[in-house]
PDB file of C-alpha atoms in Angstrom:
ATOM      1  CA  SER A   1       0.000   0.000   0.000  1.00  0.00           C
ATOM      2  CA  TYR A   2       1.051   3.579  -0.589  1.00  0.00           C
ATOM      3  CA  GLU A   3       2.735   5.371   2.305  1.00  0.00           C
ATOM      4  CA  LEU A   4       3.399   9.022   3.095  1.00  0.00           C
ATOM      5  CA  THR A   5       6.157  10.042   5.488  1.00  0.00           C
ATOM      6  CA  GLN A   6       6.325  13.350   7.349  1.00  0.00           C
ATOM      7  CA  PRO A   7       8.740  14.655   9.982  1.00  0.00           C
ATOM      8  CA  LEU A   8       7.372  14.281  13.481  1.00  0.00           C
ATOM      9  CA  SER A   9       7.923  17.915  14.338  1.00  0.00           C
ATOM     10  CA  VAL A  10       9.051  21.226  12.870  1.00  0.00           C
ATOM     11  CA  SER A  11       9.967  24.302  14.858  1.00  0.00           C
ATOM     12  CA  VAL A  12       9.976  27.811  13.430  1.00  0.00           C
ATOM     13  CA  ALA A  13      10.735  31.212  14.891  1.00  0.00           C
ATOM     14  CA  LEU A  14       7.946  33.746  14.905  1.00  0.00           C
ATOM     15  CA  GLY A  15       7.872  35.529  11.561  1.00  0.00           C
ATOM     16  CA  GLN A  16      10.142  33.026   9.842  1.00  0.00           C
ATOM     17  CA  THR A  17       9.408  30.292   7.292  1.00  0.00           C
ATOM     18  CA  ALA A  18       8.446  26.706   8.079  1.00  0.00           C
ATOM     19  CA  ARG A  19       8.667  23.906   5.532  1.00  0.00           C
ATOM     20  CA  ILE A  20       6.886  20.616   6.086  1.00  0.00           C
ATOM     21  CA  THR A  21       7.769  17.731   3.795  1.00  0.00           C
ATOM     22  CA  CYS A  22       5.675  14.765   2.719  1.00  0.00           C
ATOM     23  CA  GLY A  23       7.568  11.902   1.136  1.00  0.00           C
ATOM     24  CA  GLY A  24       6.073   9.226  -1.080  1.00  0.00           C
ATOM     25  CA  ASN A  25       7.054   7.127  -4.068  1.00  0.00           C
ATOM     26  CA  ASN A  26       6.676   9.339  -7.145  1.00  0.00           C
ATOM     27  CA  ILE A  27       4.347  11.618  -5.215  1.00  0.00           C
ATOM     28  CA  GLY A  28       4.925  14.236  -7.882  1.00  0.00           C
ATOM     29  CA  SER A  29       2.523  12.312 -10.116  1.00  0.00           C
ATOM     30  CA  LYS A  30      -0.314  12.646  -7.600  1.00  0.00           C
ATOM     31  CA  ASN A  31      -2.479  15.485  -6.330  1.00  0.00           C
ATOM     32  CA  VAL A  32      -1.412  16.329  -2.773  1.00  0.00           C
ATOM     33  CA  HIS A  33      -3.707  17.976  -0.253  1.00  0.00           C
ATOM     34  CA  TRP A  34      -2.737  19.492   3.112  1.00  0.00           C
ATOM     35  CA  TYR A  35      -4.781  19.843   6.296  1.00  0.00           C
ATOM     36  CA  GLN A  36      -4.227  21.828   9.476  1.00  0.00           C
ATOM     37  CA  GLN A  37      -5.567  20.438  12.744  1.00  0.00           C
ATOM     38  CA  LYS A  38      -5.552  22.372  15.999  1.00  0.00           C
ATOM     39  CA  PRO A  39      -6.085  20.583  19.325  1.00  0.00           C
ATOM     40  CA  GLY A  40      -9.637  19.418  19.828  1.00  0.00           C
ATOM     41  CA  GLN A  41     -10.735  20.543  16.379  1.00  0.00           C
ATOM     42  CA  ALA A  42     -11.501  18.887  13.062  1.00  0.00           C
ATOM     43  CA  PRO A  43      -8.915  19.195  10.278  1.00  0.00           C
ATOM     44  CA  VAL A  44      -9.137  22.174   7.949  1.00  0.00           C
ATOM     45  CA  LEU A  45      -8.047  22.103   4.306  1.00  0.00           C
ATOM     46  CA  VAL A  46      -5.223  24.593   3.691  1.00  0.00           C
ATOM     47  CA  ILE A  47      -3.815  23.467   0.316  1.00  0.00           C
ATOM     48  CA  TYR A  48      -5.446  21.324  -2.383  1.00  0.00           C
ATOM     49  CA  ARG A  49      -4.018  19.848  -5.568  1.00  0.00           C
ATOM     50  CA  ASP A  50      -0.422  20.604  -4.622  1.00  0.00           C
ATOM     51  CA  SER A  51      -0.512  24.383  -4.516  1.00  0.00           C
ATOM     52  CA  ASN A  52      -4.035  25.807  -4.431  1.00  0.00           C
ATOM     53  CA  ARG A  53      -5.418  27.685  -1.454  1.00  0.00           C
ATOM     54  CA  PRO A  54      -9.114  27.472  -0.505  1.00  0.00           C
ATOM     55  CA  SER A  55     -10.843  30.773   0.085  1.00  0.00           C
ATOM     56  CA  GLY A  56     -10.056  32.163   3.515  1.00  0.00           C
ATOM     57  CA  ILE A  57      -6.622  30.570   3.767  1.00  0.00           C
ATOM     58  CA  PRO A  58      -3.853  33.191   4.034  1.00  0.00           C
ATOM     59  CA  GLU A  59      -1.371  33.612   1.191  1.00  0.00           C
ATOM     60  CA  ARG A  60       1.323  32.724   3.713  1.00  0.00           C
ATOM     61  CA  PHE A  61       0.424  29.078   3.051  1.00  0.00           C
ATOM     62  CA  SER A  62       1.819  27.619  -0.157  1.00  0.00           C
ATOM     63  CA  GLY A  63       2.588  24.203  -1.550  1.00  0.00           C
ATOM     64  CA  SER A  64       4.748  22.435  -4.100  1.00  0.00           C
ATOM     65  CA  ASN A  65       5.138  18.884  -5.319  1.00  0.00           C
ATOM     66  CA  SER A  66       7.836  17.212  -7.374  1.00  0.00           C
ATOM     67  CA  GLY A  67       9.596  13.875  -7.583  1.00  0.00           C
ATOM     68  CA  ASN A  68       9.258  12.024  -4.293  1.00  0.00           C
ATOM     69  CA  THR A  69       8.520  15.014  -2.055  1.00  0.00           C
ATOM     70  CA  ALA A  70       5.678  17.440  -1.564  1.00  0.00           C
ATOM     71  CA  THR A  71       6.213  20.504   0.614  1.00  0.00           C
ATOM     72  CA  LEU A  72       3.912  22.794   2.573  1.00  0.00           C
ATOM     73  CA  THR A  73       5.486  26.179   3.260  1.00  0.00           C
ATOM     74  CA  ILE A  74       4.271  28.569   5.931  1.00  0.00           C
ATOM     75  CA  SER A  75       5.760  32.033   5.479  1.00  0.00           C
ATOM     76  CA  ARG A  76       5.898  34.666   8.213  1.00  0.00           C
ATOM     77  CA  ALA A  77       4.807  32.118  10.768  1.00  0.00           C
ATOM     78  CA  GLN A  78       2.380  33.251  13.447  1.00  0.00           C
ATOM     79  CA  ALA A  79       1.510  31.805  16.828  1.00  0.00           C
ATOM     80  CA  GLY A  80      -1.861  30.810  15.410  1.00  0.00           C
ATOM     81  CA  ASP A  81      -0.141  28.495  12.920  1.00  0.00           C
ATOM     82  CA  GLU A  82       0.809  26.086  15.699  1.00  0.00           C
ATOM     83  CA  ALA A  83      -0.983  22.873  14.811  1.00  0.00           C
ATOM     84  CA  ASP A  84      -0.609  19.391  13.383  1.00  0.00           C
ATOM     85  CA  TYR A  85      -0.361  19.243   9.597  1.00  0.00           C
ATOM     86  CA  TYR A  86      -1.242  16.243   7.440  1.00  0.00           C
ATOM     87  CA  CYS A  87      -0.643  15.588   3.762  1.00  0.00           C
ATOM     88  CA  GLN A  88      -3.059  13.364   1.848  1.00  0.00           C
ATOM     89  CA  VAL A  89      -3.296  11.674  -1.541  1.00  0.00           C
ATOM     90  CA  TRP A  90      -5.462   9.086  -3.259  1.00  0.00           C
ATOM     91  CA  ASP A  91      -3.821   5.750  -4.009  1.00  0.00           C
ATOM     92  CA  SER A  92      -4.704   5.043  -7.624  1.00  0.00           C
ATOM     93  CA  SER A  93      -4.122   1.295  -7.201  1.00  0.00           C
ATOM     94  CA  THR A  94      -6.775   0.939  -4.483  1.00  0.00           C
ATOM     95  CA  ALA A  95      -8.798   4.155  -4.929  1.00  0.00           C
ATOM     96  CA  GLY A  96      -8.243   4.595  -1.212  1.00  0.00           C
ATOM     97  CA  GLY A  97      -7.282   7.684   0.700  1.00  0.00           C
ATOM     98  CA  VAL A  98      -3.854   7.907   2.315  1.00  0.00           C
ATOM     99  CA  PHE A  99      -2.796  10.354   5.019  1.00  0.00           C
ATOM    100  CA  GLY A 100       0.716  11.244   6.015  1.00  0.00           C
ATOM    101  CA  THR A 101       2.052  10.539   9.485  1.00  0.00           C
ATOM    102  CA  GLY A 102       1.495  14.130  10.573  1.00  0.00           C
ATOM    103  CA  THR A 103       3.828  16.954  11.605  1.00  0.00           C
ATOM    104  CA  LYS A 104       3.516  19.074  14.724  1.00  0.00           C
ATOM    105  CA  VAL A 105       4.512  22.671  14.033  1.00  0.00           C
ATOM    106  CA  THR A 106       5.752  24.749  16.952  1.00  0.00           C
ATOM    107  CA  VAL A 107       6.204  28.516  16.642  1.00  0.00           C
ATOM    108  CA  LEU A 108       8.950  29.740  18.953  1.00  0.00           C
TER     109      LEU A 108
ATOM    110  CA  GLN B   1     -23.519  26.768   3.687  1.00  0.00           C
ATOM    111  CA  VAL B   2     -22.132  23.245   3.660  1.00  0.00           C
ATOM    112  CA  THR B   3     -22.191  21.358   6.949  1.00  0.00           C
ATOM    113  CA  LEU B   4     -21.706  17.754   8.016  1.00  0.00           C
ATOM    114  CA  ARG B   5     -22.507  16.293  11.417  1.00  0.00           C
ATOM    115  CA  GLU B   6     -21.625  12.853  12.734  1.00  0.00           C
ATOM    116  CA  SER B   7     -23.827  11.000  15.180  1.00  0.00           C
ATOM    117  CA  GLY B   8     -23.701   7.645  16.884  1.00  0.00           C
ATOM    118  CA  PRO B   9     -23.002   5.947  20.201  1.00  0.00           C
ATOM    119  CA  ALA B  10     -20.213   7.289  22.370  1.00  0.00           C
ATOM    120  CA  LEU B  11     -19.564   3.883  23.904  1.00  0.00           C
ATOM    121  CA  VAL B  12     -19.677   0.410  22.379  1.00  0.00           C
ATOM    122  CA  LYS B  13     -18.649  -2.943  23.774  1.00  0.00           C
ATOM    123  CA  PRO B  14     -16.017  -5.191  22.203  1.00  0.00           C
ATOM    124  CA  THR B  15     -17.413  -7.417  19.436  1.00  0.00           C
ATOM    125  CA  GLN B  16     -20.412  -5.135  18.911  1.00  0.00           C
ATOM    126  CA  THR B  17     -21.226  -3.410  15.631  1.00  0.00           C
ATOM    127  CA  LEU B  18     -20.831   0.358  15.408  1.00  0.00           C
ATOM    128  CA  THR B  19     -23.243   2.383  13.296  1.00  0.00           C
ATOM    129  CA  LEU B  20     -22.407   6.011  12.561  1.00  0.00           C
ATOM    130  CA  THR B  21     -24.512   8.486  10.626  1.00  0.00           C
ATOM    131  CA  CYS B  22     -23.269  11.527   8.760  1.00  0.00           C
ATOM    132  CA  THR B  23     -26.050  14.058   8.174  1.00  0.00           C
ATOM    133  CA  PHE B  24     -25.165  16.818   5.761  1.00  0.00           C
ATOM    134  CA  SER B  25     -26.658  19.947   4.268  1.00  0.00           C
ATOM    135  CA  GLY B  26     -25.770  22.460   1.592  1.00  0.00           C
ATOM    136  CA  PHE B  27     -25.058  19.919  -1.141  1.00  0.00           C
ATOM    137  CA  SER B  28     -26.532  16.834  -2.755  1.00  0.00           C
ATOM    138  CA  LEU B  29     -24.824  13.481  -2.955  1.00  0.00           C
ATOM    139  CA  SER B  30     -26.619  12.891  -6.232  1.00  0.00           C
ATOM    140  CA  THR B  31     -24.585  15.660  -7.890  1.00  0.00           C
ATOM    141  CA  SER B  32     -22.033  14.260 -10.323  1.00  0.00           C
ATOM    142  CA  GLY B  33     -18.564  14.110  -8.753  1.00  0.00           C
ATOM    143  CA  MET B  34     -19.740  14.490  -5.165  1.00  0.00           C
ATOM    144  CA  CYS B  35     -18.379  12.018  -2.607  1.00  0.00           C
ATOM    145  CA  VAL B  36     -18.372  11.554   1.170  1.00  0.00           C
ATOM    146  CA  SER B  37     -15.701   9.777   3.176  1.00  0.00           C
ATOM    147  CA  TRP B  38     -15.247   8.552   6.726  1.00  0.00           C
ATOM    148  CA  ILE B  39     -11.932   9.167   8.486  1.00  0.00           C
ATOM    149  CA  ARG B  40     -10.920   8.337  12.039  1.00  0.00           C
ATOM    150  CA  GLN B  41      -8.262   9.447  14.501  1.00  0.00           C
ATOM    151  CA  PRO B  42      -7.285   7.490  17.615  1.00  0.00           C
ATOM    152  CA  PRO B  43      -6.352   9.720  20.555  1.00  0.00           C
ATOM    153  CA  GLY B  44      -2.953  11.307  19.951  1.00  0.00           C
ATOM    154  CA  LYS B  45      -2.498   9.545  16.626  1.00  0.00           C
ATOM    155  CA  ALA B  46      -2.704  10.319  12.921  1.00  0.00           C
ATOM    156  CA  LEU B  47      -5.709  10.463  10.650  1.00  0.00           C
ATOM    157  CA  GLU B  48      -6.783   7.202   9.007  1.00  0.00           C
ATOM    158  CA  TRP B  49      -9.039   7.023   5.951  1.00  0.00           C
ATOM    159  CA  LEU B  50     -11.791   4.421   6.216  1.00  0.00           C
ATOM    160  CA  ALA B  51     -14.256   4.529   3.331  1.00  0.00           C
ATOM    161  CA  ARG B  52     -15.781   6.588   0.550  1.00  0.00           C
ATOM    162  CA  ILE B  53     -19.119   6.591  -1.239  1.00  0.00           C
ATOM    163  CA  ASP B  54     -19.597   8.373  -4.542  1.00  0.00           C
ATOM    164  CA  TRP B  55     -22.570  10.094  -6.152  1.00  0.00           C
ATOM    165  CA  ASP B  56     -23.059   7.053  -8.423  1.00  0.00           C
ATOM    166  CA  ASP B  57     -23.044   4.688  -5.399  1.00  0.00           C
ATOM    167  CA  ASP B  58     -19.532   3.389  -6.028  1.00  0.00           C
ATOM    168  CA  LYS B  59     -17.928   2.425  -2.715  1.00  0.00           C
ATOM    169  CA  TYR B  60     -14.302   2.119  -1.628  1.00  0.00           C
ATOM    170  CA  TYR B  61     -12.804   0.816   1.607  1.00  0.00           C
ATOM    171  CA  SER B  62      -9.546   0.789   3.503  1.00  0.00           C
ATOM    172  CA  THR B  63      -7.783  -2.423   2.490  1.00  0.00           C
ATOM    173  CA  SER B  64      -6.957  -3.225   6.111  1.00  0.00           C
ATOM    174  CA  LEU B  65     -10.550  -2.786   7.322  1.00  0.00           C
ATOM    175  CA  LYS B  66     -12.664  -3.667   4.304  1.00  0.00           C
ATOM    176  CA  THR B  67     -13.990  -6.903   5.764  1.00  0.00           C
ATOM    177  CA  ARG B  68     -15.492  -4.969   8.681  1.00  0.00           C
ATOM    178  CA  LEU B  69     -16.830  -1.848   6.970  1.00  0.00           C
ATOM    179  CA  THR B  70     -20.000  -1.039   5.066  1.00  0.00           C
ATOM    180  CA  ILE B  71     -20.832   2.420   3.741  1.00  0.00           C
ATOM    181  CA  SER B  72     -24.206   3.428   2.349  1.00  0.00           C
ATOM    182  CA  LYS B  73     -26.169   6.546   1.517  1.00  0.00           C
ATOM    183  CA  ASP B  74     -29.713   7.788   1.693  1.00  0.00           C
ATOM    184  CA  THR B  75     -29.838  10.650  -0.767  1.00  0.00           C
ATOM    185  CA  SER B  76     -33.368  11.653   0.192  1.00  0.00           C
ATOM    186  CA  LYS B  77     -32.321  12.092   3.834  1.00  0.00           C
ATOM    187  CA  ASN B  78     -28.901  13.601   3.033  1.00  0.00           C
ATOM    188  CA  GLN B  79     -27.209  10.920   5.095  1.00  0.00           C
ATOM    189  CA  VAL B  80     -24.243   8.585   4.802  1.00  0.00           C
ATOM    190  CA  VAL B  81     -24.031   5.624   7.161  1.00  0.00           C
ATOM    191  CA  LEU B  82     -20.928   3.669   8.152  1.00  0.00           C
ATOM    192  CA  THR B  83     -21.090   0.357   9.957  1.00  0.00           C
ATOM    193  CA  MET B  84     -18.062  -1.316  11.486  1.00  0.00           C
ATOM    194  CA  THR B  85     -18.373  -4.825  12.814  1.00  0.00           C
ATOM    195  CA  ASN B  86     -16.520  -6.634  15.569  1.00  0.00           C
ATOM    196  CA  MET B  87     -15.383  -3.507  17.413  1.00  0.00           C
ATOM    197  CA  ASP B  88     -12.195  -3.685  19.475  1.00  0.00           C
ATOM    198  CA  PRO B  89     -10.603  -1.270  21.968  1.00  0.00           C
ATOM    199  CA  VAL B  90      -8.059  -0.297  19.276  1.00  0.00           C
ATOM    200  CA  ASP B  91     -10.996   1.166  17.323  1.00  0.00           C
ATOM    201  CA  THR B  92     -11.399   3.834  19.980  1.00  0.00           C
ATOM    202  CA  ALA B  93     -11.142   7.075  18.038  1.00  0.00           C
ATOM    203  CA  THR B  94     -12.808  10.237  16.859  1.00  0.00           C
ATOM    204  CA  TYR B  95     -14.703   9.465  13.675  1.00  0.00           C
ATOM    205  CA  TYR B  96     -15.131  12.186  11.057  1.00  0.00           C
ATOM    206  CA  CYS B  97     -17.114  12.417   7.863  1.00  0.00           C
ATOM    207  CA  ALA B  98     -15.930  14.779   5.146  1.00  0.00           C
ATOM    208  CA  ARG B  99     -17.008  15.907   1.698  1.00  0.00           C
ATOM    209  CA  ILE B 100     -15.114  15.588  -1.568  1.00  0.00           C
ATOM    210  CA  PRO B 101     -16.744  18.131  -3.866  1.00  0.00           C
ATOM    211  CA  GLY B 102     -15.276  17.838  -7.302  1.00  0.00           C
ATOM    212  CA  THR B 103     -13.599  14.732  -8.599  1.00  0.00           C
ATOM    213  CA  PRO B 104     -12.998  11.560  -6.584  1.00  0.00           C
ATOM    214  CA  ASP B 105      -9.298  12.397  -6.171  1.00  0.00           C
ATOM    215  CA  ASP B 106     -10.002  15.822  -4.821  1.00  0.00           C
ATOM    216  CA  ALA B 107      -9.508  17.097  -1.282  1.00  0.00           C
ATOM    217  CA  PHE B 108     -11.794  16.824   1.732  1.00  0.00           C
ATOM    218  CA  ASP B 109     -12.979  20.416   1.672  1.00  0.00           C
ATOM    219  CA  ILE B 110     -15.468  20.353   4.542  1.00  0.00           C
ATOM    220  CA  TRP B 111     -15.323  18.154   7.637  1.00  0.00           C
ATOM    221  CA  GLY B 112     -17.794  17.382  10.363  1.00  0.00           C
ATOM    222  CA  GLN B 113     -16.888  18.143  13.974  1.00  0.00           C
ATOM    223  CA  GLY B 114     -16.264  14.462  14.672  1.00  0.00           C
ATOM    224  CA  THR B 115     -17.753  12.030  17.138  1.00  0.00           C
ATOM    225  CA  MET B 116     -15.695  10.237  19.775  1.00  0.00           C
ATOM    226  CA  VAL B 117     -16.281   6.509  20.070  1.00  0.00           C
ATOM    227  CA  THR B 118     -14.865   4.503  22.962  1.00  0.00           C
ATOM    228  CA  VAL B 119     -14.734   0.726  22.807  1.00  0.00           C
ATOM    229  CA  SER B 120     -14.772  -0.763  26.280  1.00  0.00           C
ATOM    230  CA  SER B 121     -16.544  -3.427  28.245  1.00  0.00           C
TER     231      SER B 121
END
């Protein structure tokens, strides 16, 4: 089955840039979606199809996808960006959804 | 406004069957391309995709859980139902339903608030 690997945690200084990676075999050929989840809340979509932002998501959130790695970038990080972040794709061989292992972002 | 809300028992005993209902509004599951999925999250752990039902009644399941899962829809009631048989304490989790609005490989754009299910005798 298809697997997605994320770093357990990422720390970023206030106002700086955080990059969260999502590794998967030839992930560049898939559409990657990213979700933000704050404690006690449901996930919220922040990036869809690699690099598109839903309405209401700040421009500080951006995404890219190539080769075996997709990346979510948070620019000018704010305290409110502290959360768990998950990448997600659809496995074409099973038509099943696959989530990454999740990354906890801490803003220092 | 699109909303989804999960409902079901908060506590089930081992070996019992869990039935969860996702009641939604603001869209129709008969619209071409529309899909609804179930996703769960054990306490302190990552999200896990469980199942999906499409507008044309196609159904897809997690390979590791497919023998225990059944997903169905009632378009007239705007509901999607998930049943999971033979519940075990490791199935303790928050269960979410979420919408996929465009094509089946699109993102989960709207999520329900989730419902916590504890499996214990």
